Amino acid sequence: MLLCEQLERRFGGPAGEVAALAGVSLRIDRGEFVVIKGPSGCGKSTLLLTMGGMQRPSRGNLLFLDQNLYEMPAARRNRVRSKHIGFVFQLFHLIPYLTVRENILAGLPPGDSSRLPLERVDDLMSELGLGHRALHKPGSLSAGERQRTALARALIKKPDVILADEPTGNLDPVNAAYVFRFLGEYHRSGGTVVVVTHGQDAAGYASRTLHMASGRLSADPPPPETSTTSGHDSTPTIAAKG
Ligand code: ATP
């Protein structure tokens, strides 16, 4: 479903160039639940954004459903992304002036006005315990309610994959467990999940755990001396199984 081929992403900065991705090769098959762990600044968010068609790599290819996302025109890439990929972020990224219901519907691809999602939004709100908050705006929601709204927004279009970046980073343990339970249900129903997380919340859900250090991926935990700053290190780049 997702194939990363030697992805590199460099950022210039006052202290010199940073290699956020230093040659990442990874294959993710349909139905996997992949957890990516690693220290702050090692490139996890950059990888997730690149996989989701949101951040062009400096080098390398990203194939999603056999299409090279960064070789197609931006408008087509946006269409692919909005139809097939659901995002969940640590800081929710809800639209502040829209209600819960409207925020969830904003997850639909533009032009999708079929009746089905309109019925589905009510089902999702009730499944996620948001029914009584349908007309509330994000500012009056708890963090858990905001993230459940963001989850519903990602799920409304029945995406092929959900990419979640620290989805429980701002939640208490009860709400964090709830988010993973819901991601687990989506996975059990055939969905594909890639989640970046620092915590242990994903234990019991992951079908594969990858570790990132200095812009590179490894299937095994990093050695103790692994640097927490970006740059090249000796962690082997892997072409993951699949
Ligand atoms: P965290 O766990 O703290 O969110 P991360 O592993 O997700 O970190 P990234 O956000 O991917 O790390 O960043 C990887 C490196 O790339 C960091 O050194 C970061 O400062 C740098 N970086 C990321 N985005 C940019 C940008 N837009 N401009 C310059 N440098 C950037």
PDB file of C-alpha atoms and ligand atoms in Angstrom:
ATOM      1  CA  MET A   1       0.000   0.000   0.000  1.00  0.00           C
ATOM      2  CA  LEU A   2       2.768   2.412   1.000  1.00  0.00           C
ATOM      3  CA  LEU A   3       6.300   2.123  -0.262  1.00  0.00           C
ATOM      4  CA  CYS A   4       9.048   4.508   0.820  1.00  0.00           C
ATOM      5  CA  GLU A   5      12.170   4.244  -1.302  1.00  0.00           C
ATOM      6  CA  GLN A   6      15.326   5.819   0.078  1.00  0.00           C
ATOM      7  CA  LEU A   7      13.522   8.885   1.349  1.00  0.00           C
ATOM      8  CA  GLU A   8      15.722  11.794   2.278  1.00  0.00           C
ATOM      9  CA  ARG A   9      14.649  15.126   3.653  1.00  0.00           C
ATOM     10  CA  ARG A  10      17.107  17.843   4.542  1.00  0.00           C
ATOM     11  CA  PHE A  11      16.338  21.153   6.192  1.00  0.00           C
ATOM     12  CA  GLY A  12      18.676  24.120   6.178  1.00  0.00           C
ATOM     13  CA  GLY A  13      19.078  26.060   9.404  1.00  0.00           C
ATOM     14  CA  PRO A  14      21.376  28.492  11.187  1.00  0.00           C
ATOM     15  CA  ALA A  15      23.404  25.613  12.617  1.00  0.00           C
ATOM     16  CA  GLY A  16      23.753  23.936   9.230  1.00  0.00           C
ATOM     17  CA  GLU A  17      21.815  21.289   7.414  1.00  0.00           C
ATOM     18  CA  VAL A  18      19.656  18.751   9.264  1.00  0.00           C
ATOM     19  CA  ALA A  19      18.896  15.362   7.736  1.00  0.00           C
ATOM     20  CA  ALA A  20      15.401  14.686   9.089  1.00  0.00           C
ATOM     21  CA  LEU A  21      15.187  11.625   6.823  1.00  0.00           C
ATOM     22  CA  ALA A  22      18.500  10.048   5.955  1.00  0.00           C
ATOM     23  CA  GLY A  23      17.496   7.248   3.584  1.00  0.00           C
ATOM     24  CA  VAL A  24      14.280   5.608   4.771  1.00  0.00           C
ATOM     25  CA  SER A  25      13.067   2.539   2.914  1.00  0.00           C
ATOM     26  CA  LEU A  26       9.892   0.982   4.210  1.00  0.00           C
ATOM     27  CA  ARG A  27       6.974  -1.005   2.903  1.00  0.00           C
ATOM     28  CA  ILE A  28       3.616  -0.979   4.654  1.00  0.00           C
ATOM     29  CA  ASP A  29       1.023  -3.496   3.554  1.00  0.00           C
ATOM     30  CA  ARG A  30      -2.731  -3.186   3.799  1.00  0.00           C
ATOM     31  CA  GLY A  31      -3.985  -4.300   7.187  1.00  0.00           C
ATOM     32  CA  GLU A  32      -0.816  -3.551   9.142  1.00  0.00           C
ATOM     33  CA  PHE A  33      -0.717  -1.594  12.406  1.00  0.00           C
ATOM     34  CA  VAL A  34       2.736  -0.068  12.420  1.00  0.00           C
ATOM     35  CA  VAL A  35       4.089   1.825  15.409  1.00  0.00           C
ATOM     36  CA  ILE A  36       7.090   4.122  14.982  1.00  0.00           C
ATOM     37  CA  LYS A  37       9.044   5.126  18.053  1.00  0.00           C
ATOM     38  CA  GLY A  38      12.115   7.260  18.523  1.00  0.00           C
ATOM     39  CA  PRO A  39      13.571  10.224  20.380  1.00  0.00           C
ATOM     40  CA  SER A  40      12.455  13.797  19.809  1.00  0.00           C
ATOM     41  CA  GLY A  41      13.832  15.282  16.602  1.00  0.00           C
ATOM     42  CA  CYS A  42      14.723  11.953  14.984  1.00  0.00           C
ATOM     43  CA  GLY A  43      12.396  12.546  12.012  1.00  0.00           C
ATOM     44  CA  LYS A  44       9.162  10.745  12.933  1.00  0.00           C
ATOM     45  CA  SER A  45       6.783  13.585  12.039  1.00  0.00           C
ATOM     46  CA  THR A  46       8.708  14.321   8.861  1.00  0.00           C
ATOM     47  CA  LEU A  47       8.345  10.679   7.827  1.00  0.00           C
ATOM     48  CA  LEU A  48       4.621  10.628   8.567  1.00  0.00           C
ATOM     49  CA  LEU A  49       3.993  13.874   6.684  1.00  0.00           C
ATOM     50  CA  THR A  50       6.049  12.606   3.760  1.00  0.00           C
ATOM     51  CA  MET A  51       4.108   9.328   3.718  1.00  0.00           C
ATOM     52  CA  GLY A  52       0.865  11.295   3.697  1.00  0.00           C
ATOM     53  CA  GLY A  53       1.771  13.424   0.701  1.00  0.00           C
ATOM     54  CA  MET A  54       2.130  16.532   2.856  1.00  0.00           C
ATOM     55  CA  GLN A  55       5.885  17.046   2.660  1.00  0.00           C
ATOM     56  CA  ARG A  56       7.952  16.505  -0.440  1.00  0.00           C
ATOM     57  CA  PRO A  57      11.173  14.576   0.198  1.00  0.00           C
ATOM     58  CA  SER A  58      14.503  16.016  -0.947  1.00  0.00           C
ATOM     59  CA  ARG A  59      15.215  12.656  -2.607  1.00  0.00           C
ATOM     60  CA  GLY A  60      13.560   9.281  -2.972  1.00  0.00           C
ATOM     61  CA  ASN A  61      10.130   8.036  -3.952  1.00  0.00           C
ATOM     62  CA  LEU A  62       6.864   7.555  -2.130  1.00  0.00           C
ATOM     63  CA  LEU A  63       4.430   5.128  -3.704  1.00  0.00           C
ATOM     64  CA  PHE A  64       0.914   5.063  -2.320  1.00  0.00           C
ATOM     65  CA  LEU A  65      -1.482   2.554  -3.887  1.00  0.00           C
ATOM     66  CA  ASP A  66       1.134   2.097  -6.639  1.00  0.00           C
ATOM     67  CA  GLN A  67       1.161   5.788  -7.534  1.00  0.00           C
ATOM     68  CA  ASN A  68       4.182   8.004  -7.048  1.00  0.00           C
ATOM     69  CA  LEU A  69       2.681  10.748  -4.918  1.00  0.00           C
ATOM     70  CA  TYR A  70       5.359  13.342  -5.541  1.00  0.00           C
ATOM     71  CA  GLU A  71       5.481  12.877  -9.283  1.00  0.00           C
ATOM     72  CA  MET A  72       1.825  13.724  -9.808  1.00  0.00           C
ATOM     73  CA  PRO A  73       0.473  17.284  -9.977  1.00  0.00           C
ATOM     74  CA  ALA A  74      -0.316  18.821  -6.589  1.00  0.00           C
ATOM     75  CA  ALA A  75      -4.072  18.917  -7.262  1.00  0.00           C
ATOM     76  CA  ARG A  76      -4.137  15.192  -7.941  1.00  0.00           C
ATOM     77  CA  ARG A  77      -1.987  14.482  -4.883  1.00  0.00           C
ATOM     78  CA  ASN A  78      -4.455  16.472  -2.783  1.00  0.00           C
ATOM     79  CA  ARG A  79      -7.326  14.429  -4.191  1.00  0.00           C
ATOM     80  CA  VAL A  80      -5.576  11.135  -3.441  1.00  0.00           C
ATOM     81  CA  ARG A  81      -4.799  12.318   0.069  1.00  0.00           C
ATOM     82  CA  SER A  82      -8.262  13.582   0.855  1.00  0.00           C
ATOM     83  CA  LYS A  83      -9.899  10.429  -0.459  1.00  0.00           C
ATOM     84  CA  HIS A  84      -7.628   7.752   0.966  1.00  0.00           C
ATOM     85  CA  ILE A  85      -5.620   9.064   3.918  1.00  0.00           C
ATOM     86  CA  GLY A  86      -6.865  10.058   7.359  1.00  0.00           C
ATOM     87  CA  PHE A  87      -4.622  12.116   9.628  1.00  0.00           C
ATOM     88  CA  VAL A  88      -4.698  12.443  13.394  1.00  0.00           C
ATOM     89  CA  PHE A  89      -2.348  14.924  15.062  1.00  0.00           C
ATOM     90  CA  GLN A  90      -1.211  15.505  18.614  1.00  0.00           C
ATOM     91  CA  LEU A  91      -2.697  19.020  18.617  1.00  0.00           C
ATOM     92  CA  PHE A  92      -5.965  17.902  16.981  1.00  0.00           C
ATOM     93  CA  HIS A  93      -5.951  20.572  14.227  1.00  0.00           C
ATOM     94  CA  LEU A  94      -9.696  21.121  14.383  1.00  0.00           C
ATOM     95  CA  ILE A  95     -11.279  24.142  12.732  1.00  0.00           C
ATOM     96  CA  PRO A  96     -12.190  26.424  15.660  1.00  0.00           C
ATOM     97  CA  TYR A  97     -15.259  28.089  14.146  1.00  0.00           C
ATOM     98  CA  LEU A  98     -16.932  24.823  13.083  1.00  0.00           C
ATOM     99  CA  THR A  99     -19.004  22.566  15.319  1.00  0.00           C
ATOM    100  CA  VAL A 100     -18.009  18.991  16.121  1.00  0.00           C
ATOM    101  CA  ARG A 101     -20.379  17.727  13.447  1.00  0.00           C
ATOM    102  CA  GLU A 102     -19.047  20.185  10.861  1.00  0.00           C
ATOM    103  CA  ASN A 103     -15.433  19.376  11.753  1.00  0.00           C
ATOM    104  CA  ILE A 104     -16.119  15.695  11.191  1.00  0.00           C
ATOM    105  CA  LEU A 105     -17.789  16.376   7.845  1.00  0.00           C
ATOM    106  CA  ALA A 106     -14.772  18.504   6.877  1.00  0.00           C
ATOM    107  CA  GLY A 107     -12.871  15.209   6.661  1.00  0.00           C
ATOM    108  CA  LEU A 108     -14.815  14.227   3.555  1.00  0.00           C
ATOM    109  CA  PRO A 109     -13.173  14.688   0.164  1.00  0.00           C
ATOM    110  CA  PRO A 110     -14.376  17.918  -1.490  1.00  0.00           C
ATOM    111  CA  GLY A 111     -17.512  17.349  -3.530  1.00  0.00           C
ATOM    112  CA  ASP A 112     -18.579  14.229  -1.639  1.00  0.00           C
ATOM    113  CA  SER A 113     -22.161  15.108  -0.891  1.00  0.00           C
ATOM    114  CA  SER A 114     -23.626  11.619  -0.846  1.00  0.00           C
ATOM    115  CA  ARG A 115     -26.126  10.900   1.897  1.00  0.00           C
ATOM    116  CA  LEU A 116     -24.130   8.041   3.308  1.00  0.00           C
ATOM    117  CA  PRO A 117     -21.524  10.139   5.143  1.00  0.00           C
ATOM    118  CA  LEU A 118     -24.283  12.332   6.564  1.00  0.00           C
ATOM    119  CA  GLU A 119     -25.754   9.265   8.250  1.00  0.00           C
ATOM    120  CA  ARG A 120     -22.313   7.994   9.138  1.00  0.00           C
ATOM    121  CA  VAL A 121     -21.415  11.181  10.996  1.00  0.00           C
ATOM    122  CA  ASP A 122     -24.186  10.521  13.492  1.00  0.00           C
ATOM    123  CA  ASP A 123     -23.081   6.917  13.945  1.00  0.00           C
ATOM    124  CA  LEU A 124     -19.494   8.014  14.476  1.00  0.00           C
ATOM    125  CA  MET A 125     -20.455  10.688  16.988  1.00  0.00           C
ATOM    126  CA  SER A 126     -22.433   8.185  18.954  1.00  0.00           C
ATOM    127  CA  GLU A 127     -19.712   5.490  18.783  1.00  0.00           C
ATOM    128  CA  LEU A 128     -17.129   8.016  19.948  1.00  0.00           C
ATOM    129  CA  GLY A 129     -19.293   9.430  22.713  1.00  0.00           C
ATOM    130  CA  LEU A 130     -19.697  12.791  20.995  1.00  0.00           C
ATOM    131  CA  GLY A 131     -23.429  12.807  20.356  1.00  0.00           C
ATOM    132  CA  HIS A 132     -24.101  15.352  23.089  1.00  0.00           C
ATOM    133  CA  ARG A 133     -21.338  17.596  21.736  1.00  0.00           C
ATOM    134  CA  ALA A 134     -22.469  17.684  18.094  1.00  0.00           C
ATOM    135  CA  LEU A 135     -23.145  21.418  18.099  1.00  0.00           C
ATOM    136  CA  HIS A 136     -20.220  22.419  20.292  1.00  0.00           C
ATOM    137  CA  LYS A 137     -17.146  24.135  18.913  1.00  0.00           C
ATOM    138  CA  PRO A 138     -13.652  22.821  19.700  1.00  0.00           C
ATOM    139  CA  GLY A 139     -12.973  25.592  22.227  1.00  0.00           C
ATOM    140  CA  SER A 140     -15.587  24.160  24.575  1.00  0.00           C
ATOM    141  CA  LEU A 141     -14.417  20.540  24.331  1.00  0.00           C
ATOM    142  CA  SER A 142     -12.093  18.576  26.566  1.00  0.00           C
ATOM    143  CA  ALA A 143      -8.822  17.325  25.044  1.00  0.00           C
ATOM    144  CA  GLY A 144     -10.247  13.816  24.819  1.00  0.00           C
ATOM    145  CA  GLU A 145     -13.372  15.067  23.039  1.00  0.00           C
ATOM    146  CA  ARG A 146     -11.225  17.079  20.623  1.00  0.00           C
ATOM    147  CA  GLN A 147      -9.139  14.064  19.741  1.00  0.00           C
ATOM    148  CA  ARG A 148     -12.217  11.873  19.350  1.00  0.00           C
ATOM    149  CA  THR A 149     -13.602  14.514  16.965  1.00  0.00           C
ATOM    150  CA  ALA A 150     -10.321  14.401  15.038  1.00  0.00           C
ATOM    151  CA  LEU A 151     -10.555  10.599  14.921  1.00  0.00           C
ATOM    152  CA  ALA A 152     -14.095  10.791  13.574  1.00  0.00           C
ATOM    153  CA  ARG A 153     -12.934  13.339  10.986  1.00  0.00           C
ATOM    154  CA  ALA A 154     -10.261  10.872   9.862  1.00  0.00           C
ATOM    155  CA  LEU A 155     -12.712   7.942   9.818  1.00  0.00           C
ATOM    156  CA  ILE A 156     -15.693   9.550   8.073  1.00  0.00           C
ATOM    157  CA  LYS A 157     -14.300   8.915   4.606  1.00  0.00           C
ATOM    158  CA  LYS A 158     -13.358   5.290   5.427  1.00  0.00           C
ATOM    159  CA  PRO A 159      -9.707   5.903   4.609  1.00  0.00           C
ATOM    160  CA  ASP A 160      -7.336   3.212   3.399  1.00  0.00           C
ATOM    161  CA  VAL A 161      -4.811   4.298   5.985  1.00  0.00           C
ATOM    162  CA  ILE A 162      -4.733   6.417   9.119  1.00  0.00           C
ATOM    163  CA  LEU A 163      -1.502   8.262   9.854  1.00  0.00           C
ATOM    164  CA  ALA A 164      -1.419   9.369  13.481  1.00  0.00           C
ATOM    165  CA  ASP A 165       1.294  11.594  14.918  1.00  0.00           C
ATOM    166  CA  GLU A 166       1.453  11.351  18.708  1.00  0.00           C
ATOM    167  CA  PRO A 167      -2.347  11.091  18.885  1.00  0.00           C
ATOM    168  CA  THR A 168      -2.285  10.631  22.648  1.00  0.00           C
ATOM    169  CA  GLY A 169       0.469  13.155  23.435  1.00  0.00           C
ATOM    170  CA  ASN A 170      -1.984  15.593  25.020  1.00  0.00           C
ATOM    171  CA  LEU A 171      -4.344  13.108  26.622  1.00  0.00           C
ATOM    172  CA  ASP A 172      -4.729  11.553  30.043  1.00  0.00           C
ATOM    173  CA  PRO A 173      -4.299   7.760  30.253  1.00  0.00           C
ATOM    174  CA  VAL A 174      -8.043   7.045  30.051  1.00  0.00           C
ATOM    175  CA  ASN A 175      -8.540   9.096  26.899  1.00  0.00           C
ATOM    176  CA  ALA A 176      -5.271   7.801  25.459  1.00  0.00           C
ATOM    177  CA  ALA A 177      -6.477   4.217  25.913  1.00  0.00           C
ATOM    178  CA  TYR A 178      -9.763   5.166  24.262  1.00  0.00           C
ATOM    179  CA  VAL A 179      -7.978   6.537  21.189  1.00  0.00           C
ATOM    180  CA  PHE A 180      -5.929   3.362  20.775  1.00  0.00           C
ATOM    181  CA  ARG A 181      -8.967   1.192  21.319  1.00  0.00           C
ATOM    182  CA  PHE A 182     -10.658   3.008  18.474  1.00  0.00           C
ATOM    183  CA  LEU A 183      -7.600   2.795  16.219  1.00  0.00           C
ATOM    184  CA  GLY A 184      -7.530  -0.910  17.082  1.00  0.00           C
ATOM    185  CA  GLU A 185     -11.160  -1.320  16.028  1.00  0.00           C
ATOM    186  CA  TYR A 186     -10.504   0.460  12.742  1.00  0.00           C
ATOM    187  CA  HIS A 187      -7.532  -1.886  12.231  1.00  0.00           C
ATOM    188  CA  ARG A 188      -9.574  -4.978  13.038  1.00  0.00           C
ATOM    189  CA  SER A 189     -12.125  -3.899  10.463  1.00  0.00           C
ATOM    190  CA  GLY A 190      -9.405  -4.041   7.810  1.00  0.00           C
ATOM    191  CA  GLY A 191      -7.846  -0.594   8.112  1.00  0.00           C
ATOM    192  CA  THR A 192      -4.148   0.201   8.010  1.00  0.00           C
ATOM    193  CA  VAL A 193      -2.617   2.304  10.770  1.00  0.00           C
ATOM    194  CA  VAL A 194       0.756   4.001  11.073  1.00  0.00           C
ATOM    195  CA  VAL A 195       1.230   5.727  14.399  1.00  0.00           C
ATOM    196  CA  VAL A 196       4.081   7.663  15.929  1.00  0.00           C
ATOM    197  CA  THR A 197       4.053   7.443  19.688  1.00  0.00           C
ATOM    198  CA  HIS A 198       6.430   7.840  22.599  1.00  0.00           C
ATOM    199  CA  GLY A 199       4.286   5.972  25.067  1.00  0.00           C
ATOM    200  CA  GLN A 200       3.390   2.370  25.729  1.00  0.00           C
ATOM    201  CA  ASP A 201      -0.260   2.912  24.757  1.00  0.00           C
ATOM    202  CA  ALA A 202       0.205   1.030  21.506  1.00  0.00           C
ATOM    203  CA  ALA A 203       1.266  -2.186  23.238  1.00  0.00           C
ATOM    204  CA  GLY A 204      -1.104  -4.936  22.225  1.00  0.00           C
ATOM    205  CA  TYR A 205      -2.176  -3.167  19.041  1.00  0.00           C
ATOM    206  CA  ALA A 206       0.983  -3.003  16.931  1.00  0.00           C
ATOM    207  CA  SER A 207       1.568  -5.676  14.337  1.00  0.00           C
ATOM    208  CA  ARG A 208       5.039  -4.199  13.812  1.00  0.00           C
ATOM    209  CA  THR A 209       7.141  -1.726  15.763  1.00  0.00           C
ATOM    210  CA  LEU A 210       9.886   0.310  14.125  1.00  0.00           C
ATOM    211  CA  HIS A 211      12.454   2.492  15.815  1.00  0.00           C
ATOM    212  CA  MET A 212      13.779   5.688  14.366  1.00  0.00           C
ATOM    213  CA  ALA A 213      17.046   7.397  15.172  1.00  0.00           C
ATOM    214  CA  SER A 214      18.777  10.221  13.345  1.00  0.00           C
ATOM    215  CA  GLY A 215      16.536  10.005  10.318  1.00  0.00           C
ATOM    216  CA  ARG A 216      16.850   6.254   9.880  1.00  0.00           C
ATOM    217  CA  LEU A 217      14.601   3.324  10.667  1.00  0.00           C
ATOM    218  CA  SER A 218      15.413   0.094  12.358  1.00  0.00           C
ATOM    219  CA  ALA A 219      13.242  -2.862  13.287  1.00  0.00           C
ATOM    220  CA  ASP A 220      15.150  -3.355  16.518  1.00  0.00           C
ATOM    221  CA  PRO A 221      15.459  -1.049  19.491  1.00  0.00           C
ATOM    222  CA  PRO A 222      18.296   1.433  19.012  1.00  0.00           C
ATOM    223  CA  PRO A 223      21.568   0.714  20.815  1.00  0.00           C
ATOM    224  CA  PRO A 224      22.045   2.698  24.055  1.00  0.00           C
ATOM    225  CA  GLU A 225      24.655   5.008  22.529  1.00  0.00           C
ATOM    226  CA  THR A 226      22.270   6.158  19.733  1.00  0.00           C
ATOM    227  CA  SER A 227      22.329   9.938  19.418  1.00  0.00           C
ATOM    228  CA  THR A 228      19.126  11.866  20.026  1.00  0.00           C
ATOM    229  CA  THR A 229      20.093  14.580  17.552  1.00  0.00           C
ATOM    230  CA  SER A 230      19.621  14.417  13.821  1.00  0.00           C
ATOM    231  CA  GLY A 231      22.498  13.481  11.560  1.00  0.00           C
ATOM    232  CA  HIS A 232      23.944  10.289  10.235  1.00  0.00           C
ATOM    233  CA  ASP A 233      24.495   7.329  12.485  1.00  0.00           C
ATOM    234  CA  SER A 234      25.200   3.664  12.041  1.00  0.00           C
ATOM    235  CA  THR A 235      21.629   2.411  12.536  1.00  0.00           C
ATOM    236  CA  PRO A 236      20.927   0.262   9.478  1.00  0.00           C
ATOM    237  CA  THR A 237      18.248   1.364   7.091  1.00  0.00           C
ATOM    238  CA  ILE A 238      15.777  -1.435   6.574  1.00  0.00           C
ATOM    239  CA  ALA A 239      13.464  -2.470   3.854  1.00  0.00           C
ATOM    240  CA  ALA A 240      10.706  -3.725   6.089  1.00  0.00           C
ATOM    241  CA  LYS A 241       9.013  -7.040   5.568  1.00  0.00           C
ATOM    242  CA  GLY A 242       5.692  -7.208   3.860  1.00  0.00           C
TER     243      GLY A 242
HETATM  244  P1  ATP B   1       9.239  15.109  18.031  1.00  0.00           P
HETATM  245  O1  ATP B   1       9.118  13.734  18.628  1.00  0.00           O
HETATM  246  O2  ATP B   1       9.875  16.092  18.965  1.00  0.00           O
HETATM  247  O3  ATP B   1       7.947  15.606  17.435  1.00  0.00           O
HETATM  248  P2  ATP B   1      10.237  14.152  15.482  1.00  0.00           P
HETATM  249  O4  ATP B   1      10.966  12.872  15.646  1.00  0.00           O
HETATM  250  O5  ATP B   1       8.842  14.085  14.978  1.00  0.00           O
HETATM  251  O6  ATP B   1      10.306  14.996  16.816  1.00  0.00           O
HETATM  252  P3  ATP B   1      10.685  15.923  13.235  1.00  0.00           P
HETATM  253  O7  ATP B   1       9.652  16.911  13.631  1.00  0.00           O
HETATM  254  O8  ATP B   1      10.419  15.052  12.089  1.00  0.00           O
HETATM  255  O9  ATP B   1      11.138  15.053  14.481  1.00  0.00           O
HETATM  256  O10 ATP B   1      12.030  16.742  12.937  1.00  0.00           O
HETATM  257  C1  ATP B   1      13.236  16.081  12.539  1.00  0.00           C
HETATM  258  C2  ATP B   1      14.335  17.130  12.413  1.00  0.00           C
HETATM  259  O11 ATP B   1      14.046  17.990  11.324  1.00  0.00           O
HETATM  260  C3  ATP B   1      14.466  18.014  13.644  1.00  0.00           C
HETATM  261  O12 ATP B   1      15.853  18.306  13.847  1.00  0.00           O
HETATM  262  C4  ATP B   1      13.711  19.260  13.257  1.00  0.00           C
HETATM  263  O13 ATP B   1      14.224  20.401  13.911  1.00  0.00           O
HETATM  264  C5  ATP B   1      13.972  19.338  11.764  1.00  0.00           C
HETATM  265  N1  ATP B   1      12.849  19.970  11.065  1.00  0.00           N
HETATM  266  C6  ATP B   1      11.593  19.462  10.932  1.00  0.00           C
HETATM  267  N2  ATP B   1      10.823  20.308  10.217  1.00  0.00           N
HETATM  268  C7  ATP B   1      11.600  21.362   9.898  1.00  0.00           C
HETATM  269  C8  ATP B   1      11.389  22.565   9.160  1.00  0.00           C
HETATM  270  N3  ATP B   1      10.200  22.836   8.592  1.00  0.00           N
HETATM  271  N4  ATP B   1      12.433  23.418   9.033  1.00  0.00           N
HETATM  272  C9  ATP B   1      13.636  23.151   9.572  1.00  0.00           C
HETATM  273  N5  ATP B   1      13.909  22.031  10.274  1.00  0.00           N
HETATM  274  C10 ATP B   1      12.916  21.156  10.436  1.00  0.00           C
END
